[in-house]
PDB file of C-alpha atoms in Angstrom:
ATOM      1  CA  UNK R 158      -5.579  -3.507  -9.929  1.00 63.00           C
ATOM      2  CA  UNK R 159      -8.763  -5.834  -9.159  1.00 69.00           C
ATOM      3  CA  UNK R 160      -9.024  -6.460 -12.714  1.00 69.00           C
ATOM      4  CA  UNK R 161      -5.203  -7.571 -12.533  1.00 65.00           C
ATOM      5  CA  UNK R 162      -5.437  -9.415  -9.725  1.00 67.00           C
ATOM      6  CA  UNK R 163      -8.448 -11.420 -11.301  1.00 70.00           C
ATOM      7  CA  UNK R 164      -6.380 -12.168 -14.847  1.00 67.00           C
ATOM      8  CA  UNK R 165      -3.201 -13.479 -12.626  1.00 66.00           C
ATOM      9  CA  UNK R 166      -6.262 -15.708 -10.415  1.00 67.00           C
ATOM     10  CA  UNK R 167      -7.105 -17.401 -13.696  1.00 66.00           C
ATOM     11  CA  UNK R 168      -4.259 -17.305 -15.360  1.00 64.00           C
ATOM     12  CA  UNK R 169      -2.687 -19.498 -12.517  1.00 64.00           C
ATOM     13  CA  UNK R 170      -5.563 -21.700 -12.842  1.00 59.00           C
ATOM     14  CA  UNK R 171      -5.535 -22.021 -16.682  1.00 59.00           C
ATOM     15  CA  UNK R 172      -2.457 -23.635 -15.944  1.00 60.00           C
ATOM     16  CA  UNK R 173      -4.363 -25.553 -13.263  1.00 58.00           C
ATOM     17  CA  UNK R 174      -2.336 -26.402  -9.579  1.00 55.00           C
ATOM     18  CA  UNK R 175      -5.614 -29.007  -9.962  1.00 52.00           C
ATOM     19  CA  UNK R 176      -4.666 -29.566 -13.496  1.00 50.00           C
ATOM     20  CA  UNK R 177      -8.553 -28.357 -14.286  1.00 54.00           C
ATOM     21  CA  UNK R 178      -8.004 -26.137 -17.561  1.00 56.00           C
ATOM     22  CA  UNK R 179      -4.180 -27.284 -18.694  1.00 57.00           C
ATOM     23  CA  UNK R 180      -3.945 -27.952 -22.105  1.00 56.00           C
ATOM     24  CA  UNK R 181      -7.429 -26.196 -23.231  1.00 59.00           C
ATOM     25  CA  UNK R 182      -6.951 -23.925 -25.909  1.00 62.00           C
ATOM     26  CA  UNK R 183      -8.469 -20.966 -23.978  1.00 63.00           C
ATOM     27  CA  UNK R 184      -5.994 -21.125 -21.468  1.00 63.00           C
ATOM     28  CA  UNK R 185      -3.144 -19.442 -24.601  1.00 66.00           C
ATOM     29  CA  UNK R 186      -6.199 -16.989 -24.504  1.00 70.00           C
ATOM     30  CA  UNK R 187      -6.200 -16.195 -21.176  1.00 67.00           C
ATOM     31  CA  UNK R 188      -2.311 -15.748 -20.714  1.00 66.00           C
ATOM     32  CA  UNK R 189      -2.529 -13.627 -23.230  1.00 72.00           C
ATOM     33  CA  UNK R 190      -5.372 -11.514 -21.968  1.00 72.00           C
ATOM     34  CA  UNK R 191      -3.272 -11.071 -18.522  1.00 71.00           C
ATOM     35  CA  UNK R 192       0.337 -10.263 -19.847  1.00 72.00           C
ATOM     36  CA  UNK R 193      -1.892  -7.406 -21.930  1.00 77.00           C
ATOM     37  CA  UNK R 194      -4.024  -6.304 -18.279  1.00 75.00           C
ATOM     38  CA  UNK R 195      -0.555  -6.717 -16.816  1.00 73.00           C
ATOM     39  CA  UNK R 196       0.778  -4.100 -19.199  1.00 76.00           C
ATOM     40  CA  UNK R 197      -2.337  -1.794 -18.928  1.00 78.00           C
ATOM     41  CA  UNK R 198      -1.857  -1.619 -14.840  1.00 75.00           C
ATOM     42  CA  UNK R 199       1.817  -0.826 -14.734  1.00 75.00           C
ATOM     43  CA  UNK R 200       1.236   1.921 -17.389  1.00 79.00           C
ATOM     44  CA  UNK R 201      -2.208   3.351 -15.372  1.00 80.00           C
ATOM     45  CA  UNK R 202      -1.028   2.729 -11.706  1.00 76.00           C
ATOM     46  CA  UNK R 203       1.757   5.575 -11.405  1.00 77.00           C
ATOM     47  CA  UNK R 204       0.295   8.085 -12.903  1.00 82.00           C
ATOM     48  CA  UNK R 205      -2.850   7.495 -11.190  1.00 80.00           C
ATOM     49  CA  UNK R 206      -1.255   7.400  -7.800  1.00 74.00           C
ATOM     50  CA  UNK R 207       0.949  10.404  -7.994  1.00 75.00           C
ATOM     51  CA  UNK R 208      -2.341  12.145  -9.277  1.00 79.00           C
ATOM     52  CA  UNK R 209      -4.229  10.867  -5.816  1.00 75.00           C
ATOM     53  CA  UNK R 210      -0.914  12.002  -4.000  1.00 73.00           C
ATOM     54  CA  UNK R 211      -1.301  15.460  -5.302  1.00 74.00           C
ATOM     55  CA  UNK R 212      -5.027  16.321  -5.067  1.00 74.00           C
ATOM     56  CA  UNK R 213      -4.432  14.912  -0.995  1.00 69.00           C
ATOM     57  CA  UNK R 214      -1.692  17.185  -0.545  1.00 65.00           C
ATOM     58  CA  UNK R 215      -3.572  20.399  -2.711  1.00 65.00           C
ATOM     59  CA  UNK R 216      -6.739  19.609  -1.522  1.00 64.00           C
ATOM     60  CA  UNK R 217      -8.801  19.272   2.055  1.00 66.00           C
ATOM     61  CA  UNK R 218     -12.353  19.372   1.951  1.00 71.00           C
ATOM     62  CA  UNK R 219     -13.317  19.807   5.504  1.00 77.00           C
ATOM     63  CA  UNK R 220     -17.022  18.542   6.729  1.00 76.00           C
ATOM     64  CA  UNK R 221     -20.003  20.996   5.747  1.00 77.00           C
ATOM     65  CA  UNK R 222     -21.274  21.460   8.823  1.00 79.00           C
ATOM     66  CA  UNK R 223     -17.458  22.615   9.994  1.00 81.00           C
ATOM     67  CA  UNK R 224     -18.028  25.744   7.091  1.00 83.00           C
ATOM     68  CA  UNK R 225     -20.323  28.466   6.723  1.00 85.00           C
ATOM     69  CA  UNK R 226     -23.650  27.410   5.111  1.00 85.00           C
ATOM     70  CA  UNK R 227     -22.955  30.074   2.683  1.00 84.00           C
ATOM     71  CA  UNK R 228     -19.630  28.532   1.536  1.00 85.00           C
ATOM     72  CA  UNK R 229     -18.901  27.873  -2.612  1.00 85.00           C
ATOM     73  CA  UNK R 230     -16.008  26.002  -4.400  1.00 86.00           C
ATOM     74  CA  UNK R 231     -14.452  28.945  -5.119  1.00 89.00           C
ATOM     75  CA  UNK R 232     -14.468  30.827  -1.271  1.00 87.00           C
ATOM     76  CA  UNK R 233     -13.409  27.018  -0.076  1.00 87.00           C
ATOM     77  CA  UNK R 234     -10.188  27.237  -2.544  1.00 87.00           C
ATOM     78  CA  UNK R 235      -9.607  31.084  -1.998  1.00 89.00           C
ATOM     79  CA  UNK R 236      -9.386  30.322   1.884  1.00 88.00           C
ATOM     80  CA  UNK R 237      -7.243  26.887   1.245  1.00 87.00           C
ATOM     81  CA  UNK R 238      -4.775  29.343  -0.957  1.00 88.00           C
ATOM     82  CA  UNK R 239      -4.796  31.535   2.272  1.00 90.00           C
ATOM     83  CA  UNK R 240      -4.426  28.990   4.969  1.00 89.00           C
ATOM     84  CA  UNK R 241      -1.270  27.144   2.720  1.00 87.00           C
ATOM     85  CA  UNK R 242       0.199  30.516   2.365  1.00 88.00           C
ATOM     86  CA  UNK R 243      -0.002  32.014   5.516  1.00 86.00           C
ATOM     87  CA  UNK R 244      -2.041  35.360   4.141  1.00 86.00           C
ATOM     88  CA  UNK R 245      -4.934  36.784   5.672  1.00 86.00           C
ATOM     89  CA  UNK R 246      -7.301  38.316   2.797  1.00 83.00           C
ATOM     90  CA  UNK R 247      -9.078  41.529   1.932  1.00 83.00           C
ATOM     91  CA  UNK R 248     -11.580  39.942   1.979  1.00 84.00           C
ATOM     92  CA  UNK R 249     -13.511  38.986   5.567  1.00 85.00           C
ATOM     93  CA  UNK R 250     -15.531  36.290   4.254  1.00 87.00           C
ATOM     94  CA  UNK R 251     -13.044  34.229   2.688  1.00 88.00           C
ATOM     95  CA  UNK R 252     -10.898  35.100   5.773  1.00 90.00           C
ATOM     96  CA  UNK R 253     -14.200  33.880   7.757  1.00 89.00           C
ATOM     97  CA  UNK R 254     -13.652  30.665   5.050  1.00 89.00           C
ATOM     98  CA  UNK R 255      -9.946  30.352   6.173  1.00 90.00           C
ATOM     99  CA  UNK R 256     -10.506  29.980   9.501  1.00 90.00           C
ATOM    100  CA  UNK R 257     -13.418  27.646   9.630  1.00 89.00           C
ATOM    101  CA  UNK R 258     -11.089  25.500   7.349  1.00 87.00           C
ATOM    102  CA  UNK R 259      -7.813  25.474  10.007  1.00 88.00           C
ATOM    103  CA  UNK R 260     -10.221  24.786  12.825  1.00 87.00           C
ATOM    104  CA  UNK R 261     -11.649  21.450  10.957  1.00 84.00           C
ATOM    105  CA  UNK R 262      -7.698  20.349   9.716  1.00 82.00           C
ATOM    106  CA  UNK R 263      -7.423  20.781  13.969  1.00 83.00           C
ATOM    107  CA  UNK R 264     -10.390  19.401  15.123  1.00 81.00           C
ATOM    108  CA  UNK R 265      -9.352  16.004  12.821  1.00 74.00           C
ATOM    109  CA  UNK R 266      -6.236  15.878  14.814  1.00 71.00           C
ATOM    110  CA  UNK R 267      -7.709  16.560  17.884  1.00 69.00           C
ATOM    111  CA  UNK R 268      -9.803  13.177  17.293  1.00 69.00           C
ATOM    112  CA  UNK R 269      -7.417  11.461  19.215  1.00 67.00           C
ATOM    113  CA  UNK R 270      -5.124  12.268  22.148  1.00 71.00           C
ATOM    114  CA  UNK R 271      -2.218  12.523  21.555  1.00 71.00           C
ATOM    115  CA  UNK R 272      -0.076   9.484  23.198  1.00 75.00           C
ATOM    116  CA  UNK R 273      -2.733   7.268  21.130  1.00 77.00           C
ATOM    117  CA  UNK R 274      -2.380   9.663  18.040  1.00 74.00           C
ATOM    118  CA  UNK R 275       1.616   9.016  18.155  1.00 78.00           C
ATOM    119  CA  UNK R 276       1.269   4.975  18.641  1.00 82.00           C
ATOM    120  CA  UNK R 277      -1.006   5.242  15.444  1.00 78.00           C
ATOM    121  CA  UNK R 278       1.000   7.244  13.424  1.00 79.00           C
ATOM    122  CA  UNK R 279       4.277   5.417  14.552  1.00 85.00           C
ATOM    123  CA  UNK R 280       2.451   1.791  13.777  1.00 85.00           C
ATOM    124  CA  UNK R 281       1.279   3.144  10.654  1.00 82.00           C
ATOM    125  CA  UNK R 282       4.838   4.012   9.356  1.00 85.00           C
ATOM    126  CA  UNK R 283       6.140   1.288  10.511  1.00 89.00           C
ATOM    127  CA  UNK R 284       3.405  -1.283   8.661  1.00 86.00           C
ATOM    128  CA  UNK R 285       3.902   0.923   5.820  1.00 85.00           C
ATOM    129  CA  UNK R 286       7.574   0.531   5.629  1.00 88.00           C
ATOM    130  CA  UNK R 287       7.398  -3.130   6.211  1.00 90.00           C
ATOM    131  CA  UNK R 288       4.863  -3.041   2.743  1.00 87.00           C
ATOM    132  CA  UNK R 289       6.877  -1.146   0.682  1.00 89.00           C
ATOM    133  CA  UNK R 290       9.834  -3.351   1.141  1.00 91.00           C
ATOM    134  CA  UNK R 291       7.495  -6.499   0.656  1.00 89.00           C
ATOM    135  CA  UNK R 292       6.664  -4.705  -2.576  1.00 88.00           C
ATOM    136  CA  UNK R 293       9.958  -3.417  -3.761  1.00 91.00           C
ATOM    137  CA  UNK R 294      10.704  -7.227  -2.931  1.00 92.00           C
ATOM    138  CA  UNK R 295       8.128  -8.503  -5.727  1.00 88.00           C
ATOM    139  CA  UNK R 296       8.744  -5.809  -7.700  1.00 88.00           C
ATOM    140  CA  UNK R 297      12.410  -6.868  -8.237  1.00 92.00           C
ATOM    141  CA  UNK R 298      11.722 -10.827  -8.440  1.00 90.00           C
ATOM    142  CA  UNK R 299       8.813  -9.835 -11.366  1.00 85.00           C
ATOM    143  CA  UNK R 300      10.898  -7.790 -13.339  1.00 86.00           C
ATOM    144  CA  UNK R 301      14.029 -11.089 -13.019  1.00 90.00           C
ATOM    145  CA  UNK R 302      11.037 -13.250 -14.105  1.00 86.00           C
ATOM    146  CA  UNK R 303       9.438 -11.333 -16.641  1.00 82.00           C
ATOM    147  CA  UNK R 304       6.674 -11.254 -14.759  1.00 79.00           C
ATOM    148  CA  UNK R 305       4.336  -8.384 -16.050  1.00 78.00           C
ATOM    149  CA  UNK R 306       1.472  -9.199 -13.806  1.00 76.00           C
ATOM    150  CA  UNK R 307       3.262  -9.421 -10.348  1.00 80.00           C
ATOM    151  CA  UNK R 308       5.651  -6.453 -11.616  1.00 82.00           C
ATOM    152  CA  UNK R 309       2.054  -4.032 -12.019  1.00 81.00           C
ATOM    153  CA  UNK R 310       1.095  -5.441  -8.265  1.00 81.00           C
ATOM    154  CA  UNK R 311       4.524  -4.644  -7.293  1.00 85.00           C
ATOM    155  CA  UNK R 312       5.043  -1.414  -8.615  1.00 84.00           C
ATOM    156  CA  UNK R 313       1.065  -0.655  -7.090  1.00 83.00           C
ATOM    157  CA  UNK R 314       2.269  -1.821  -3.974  1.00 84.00           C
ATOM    158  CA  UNK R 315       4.879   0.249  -3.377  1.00 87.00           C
ATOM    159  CA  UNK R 316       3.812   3.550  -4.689  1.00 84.00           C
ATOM    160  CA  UNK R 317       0.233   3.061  -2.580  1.00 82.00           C
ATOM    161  CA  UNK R 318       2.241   2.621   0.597  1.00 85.00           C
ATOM    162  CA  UNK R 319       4.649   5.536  -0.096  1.00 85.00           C
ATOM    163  CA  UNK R 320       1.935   7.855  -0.694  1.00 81.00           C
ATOM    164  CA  UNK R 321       0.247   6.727   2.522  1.00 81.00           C
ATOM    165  CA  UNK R 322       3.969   7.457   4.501  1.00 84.00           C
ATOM    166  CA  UNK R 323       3.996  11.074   2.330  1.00 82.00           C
ATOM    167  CA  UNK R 324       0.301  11.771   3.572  1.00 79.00           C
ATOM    168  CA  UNK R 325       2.418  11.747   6.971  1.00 79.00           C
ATOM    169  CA  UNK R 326       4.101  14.680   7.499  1.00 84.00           C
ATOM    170  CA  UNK R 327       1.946  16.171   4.868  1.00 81.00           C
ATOM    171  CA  UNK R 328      -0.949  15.763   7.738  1.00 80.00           C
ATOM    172  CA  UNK R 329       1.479  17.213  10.243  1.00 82.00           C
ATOM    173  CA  UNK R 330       2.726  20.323   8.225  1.00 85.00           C
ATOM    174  CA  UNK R 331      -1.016  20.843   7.069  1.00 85.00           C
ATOM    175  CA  UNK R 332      -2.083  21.117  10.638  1.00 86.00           C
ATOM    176  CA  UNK R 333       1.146  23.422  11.194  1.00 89.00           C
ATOM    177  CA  UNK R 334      -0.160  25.832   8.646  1.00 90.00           C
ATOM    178  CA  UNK R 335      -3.881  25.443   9.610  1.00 89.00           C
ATOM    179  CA  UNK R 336      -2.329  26.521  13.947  1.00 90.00           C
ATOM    180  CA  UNK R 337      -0.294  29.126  12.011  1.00 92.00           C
ATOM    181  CA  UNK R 338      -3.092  30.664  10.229  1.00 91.00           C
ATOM    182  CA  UNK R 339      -5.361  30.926  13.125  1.00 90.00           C
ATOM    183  CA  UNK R 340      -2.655  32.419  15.393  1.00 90.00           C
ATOM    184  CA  UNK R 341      -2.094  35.319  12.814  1.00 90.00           C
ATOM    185  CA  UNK R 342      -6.289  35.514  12.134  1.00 89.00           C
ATOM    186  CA  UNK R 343      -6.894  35.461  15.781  1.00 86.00           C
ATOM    187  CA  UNK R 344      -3.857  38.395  16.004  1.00 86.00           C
ATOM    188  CA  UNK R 345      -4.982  40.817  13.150  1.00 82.00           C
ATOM    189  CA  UNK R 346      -8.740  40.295  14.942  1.00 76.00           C
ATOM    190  CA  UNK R 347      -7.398  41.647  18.173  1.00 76.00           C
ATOM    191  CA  UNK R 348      -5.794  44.566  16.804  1.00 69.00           C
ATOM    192  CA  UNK R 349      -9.239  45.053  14.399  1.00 63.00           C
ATOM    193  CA  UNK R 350     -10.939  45.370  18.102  1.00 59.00           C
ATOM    194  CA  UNK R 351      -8.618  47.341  19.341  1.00 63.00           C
ATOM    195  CA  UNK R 352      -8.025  50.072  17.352  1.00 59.00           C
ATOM    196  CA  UNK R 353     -11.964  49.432  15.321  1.00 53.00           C
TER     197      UNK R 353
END
C-alpha cells in the first residue's frame, strides 16, 4: 500500500499541479507503472488482510515471562486449543500452559480500568466506523472513475478498519473464554485437593 501510495504521489505529479513533468514522455511511463501497482494492491490487499484477521483471532502469543520457561510452540498451541474450547487436558503441563495463557489474555485487559477501558474501546469503534465509511466513500467514487489506484486505497481502507472493529468483540469473547477456562481449572484443582 506504500508502494501504491508512492505511484499515485508521482503519478499526480507527472501530470504536474506545478506543470513540472507534463508532457515528458516518462510521465505515459509512469501512469502506466501505477494503473499496473494499482492492480497488484487491490488483488494482494484482501487476501492479505483476511489472512492477518484470522491468525489475530487463532492466535495469541502471550509475553514469555507470563509462561513457563519450559514452554514450546507446540504446549503454547495445545493449551490455546484448550483455553478456546473450554477443555481441561490429561495432561497437567499443558493444563499448567492453559492457564498461564488465560491469566496473560486477563492481565492485558486488566491494563486499564475499566471506565477508561470502555471510553477507549467506544472511541475506537466509533473512529473506526467513521473510516470505513470515508473508505467505502472512495471506494465507490474510484470504481465511477475508473480509478484503480484510489479503488486499491479504498478497498485497503475499509477492510483494515473492519478488521480492527472485528478484533473487538473478538478481544472481549477471547477474554470470556480465557475467565471461563480459569474458573473450570481453578474448580477441577479444588476437587484434585480435595479428594487427592
Amino acid at each position: 500500500m506504500v508502494g501504491n501510495g508512492a505511484t499515485m504521489i508521482v503519478a499526480a505529479e507527472a501530470e504536474g499541479p506545478f506543470g513540472l513533468f507534463r508532457g515528458m514522455a516518462w510521465a505515459r511511463t509512469v501512469h502506466a507503472w501505477a494503473d499496473t501497482v494499482g492492480v497488484l494492491a487491490l488483488v494482494a490487499v484482501p487476501p492479505l488482510m483476511g489472512s492477518a484477521l484470522v491468525y489475530t483471532m487463532v492466535n495469541h502469543w502471550p509475553p514469555p515471562d507470563r509462561i513457563p520457561p519450559w514452554t514450546t510452540p507446540e504446549d503454547l498451541r495445545a493449551a490455546q486449543a484448550l483455553v478456546r474450547h473450554g477443555l481441561i487436558g490429561s495432561d497437567a503441563r499443558t493444563d499448567q500452559v492453559a492457564r498461564a495463557v488465560s491469566d496473560a489474555l486477563l492481565a492485558q485487559a486488566a491494563f486499564l480500568p475499566p471506565p477508561f477501558r470502555s471510553a477507549v474501546v467506544t472511541v475506537s469503534v466509533v473512529c473506526g466506523a467513521l473510516v470505513v465509511s470515508v473508505g467505502l466513500y472512495g471506494t465507490v467514487r474510484s470504481l465511477l472513475e475508473e480509478d484503480l489506484n484510489g479503488l486499491a486505497t479504498g478497498v485497503h481502507t475499509v477492510l483494515m478498519f473492519i478488521g480492527f472493529l472485528c478484533l473487538v468483540p473478538l478481544a472481549s469473547a477471547r477474554q470470556a473464554r480465557a475467565r471461563r477456562y480459569l474458573a473450570l481449572y481453578d474448580a477441577a484443582h479444588r476437587r484434585a485437593d480435595r479428594y487427592g
